[in-house]
Amino acid sequence: MKNYFKLTWLFLFSLIMFTGCSEDFLEEPAPTEQVSEDVVFGSREGVEAFISGIHRRARAQFTATDAAGINSLYFARSVKGNDIIQSPTWFLFDYENANREPTYRRTVFSWEFPYYMINQANTLINGVEASDEISDADKSELIAQGKVLRAFYYFQLTLEFQQTYTLDPSAAAPPIYLELSLEGKPMSTMQEVYDLIVDDLTTAIPDLSSDRLGKSYVNDAVASGVLARVYQVMENWPGAEQAASAAYGGDVQAALAPSLYGDGFDDISNPEWIWGMPQTGDQSNYYWNAPSAFADHYAPAYYGTYVNAEFVDEFSGTDVRNTFENAYGRPVGDWREFITTKFVFAFDSDIVIMRTAEMILIEAEALYWQGMEEEALNLLFELQSNRDPQAVRSDNTGEDLLEELLLERRKEMYAEFGVEWFDAKRLQRGITRSANHRVVLELEPNDNRFFLKVPQTEIDANDAIDESVNSGR
């Protein structure tokens, strides 16, 4: 009989939360361990306070500085590519693409944190469904928020623990849990997980509106944005086009604010931010606020992130996204030659999860794959000319147009969510680092280093999964 401790703790948090009662829970939405189930699911206000706790947990430190919340998952992916060069700081093993063994902190965190969040989403969904005190209309909206969160974190698990969906939908994927369970379940398949993700998102979107308590909460734009990313991986291009357009509103110029691009990516009120995590002085995540704590070289942080000179050369001098400096006077070719001022670090710096520019570029790529190259190029140029008043519309077609689209994604969203790694993985392209990197390496298409091994803690705790799960991984 295996020791279920590691599996069980993920599911007991919900039970712990309902051991007591506090009026403060409704007055101040924040995580607490002293609230009864009757209070949480006895009113919309109670559920919204519970949701506030979920979102707060998404940015808190889970186990360590490089294993904090969704920001840590994102930044670990960002440093695995060619555009970003990481100094020997917290994310150095991710940068070396050598952080995937079953006992490593990255592997354990990348498994346990999404499952922790999935369990909270399941608690939300099941608690609202069972409530006799919440109206049907409120139930639909609140359950929809839970479904989007559940889908989002299952999506993270598929990205971390298997090759891309289109390579083999029958490949083993992390187990599926839809309710509290103290019994470990076997590995599922990528098809099964993606079926759940798509069902959660497509059934949630009709029950959501643009209204929400704040930008850290889920609404129809967030749900559409998550669905656009999922369809992008699945190569459902008509679906990706529609979902991406719905996420940013379909009006490029109204969705972008180029004058704010250089302000430091630290303010959730930026109109380009679809989804983010706010920081306050009394609820800061301090030095585990990746990427700002690692990218900012002018604040008292880690000074850990540099930018590949070859990537810097892709930006014109009139592009608002050209935020690069040789701040230390390093010689040409030194891996520390360029830093970026894209991110400003402070204890109250907000964290971006999703932006409108990404959705515009997903829509443009979806048009390309559907054979509408002229429409894709027009949409791409709308974004390019918004960022650079001197931009010139290209006449690229075919593979050249695809390369231009992928480069634009890297230029727009570097160091935000791992766009270079994400695109290389989903398109089965591989990554080749240039010679000026601190660690030079090459990832072949579908290289095993694109995903992690199943944690030893799960193997030890779950009777339905044994050592063979990592065979060939």
Coordinates of C-alpha atoms in Angstrom, one line a residue, residues 311-324 387-391 411:
F311 CA 17.1 39.0 -31.0
V312 CA 17.7 42.7 -30.2
D313 CA 18.8 43.2 -33.8
E314 CA 15.2 42.2 -34.9
F315 CA 13.8 45.5 -33.5
S316 CA 14.0 48.8 -35.3
G317 CA 15.0 51.9 -33.5
T318 CA 11.4 53.3 -33.8
D319 CA 9.7 50.3 -32.4
V320 CA 8.1 51.0 -29.0
R321 CA 9.1 47.5 -28.0
N322 CA 12.8 48.2 -28.4
T323 CA 13.6 48.5 -24.7
F324 CA 17.1 47.2 -24.8
R387 CA 4.1 49.4 -32.5
D388 CA 6.3 51.1 -35.0
P389 CA 5.2 54.2 -37.0
Q390 CA 7.9 53.5 -39.5
A391 CA 6.9 49.9 -40.1
K411 CA 9.1 40.4 -30.3

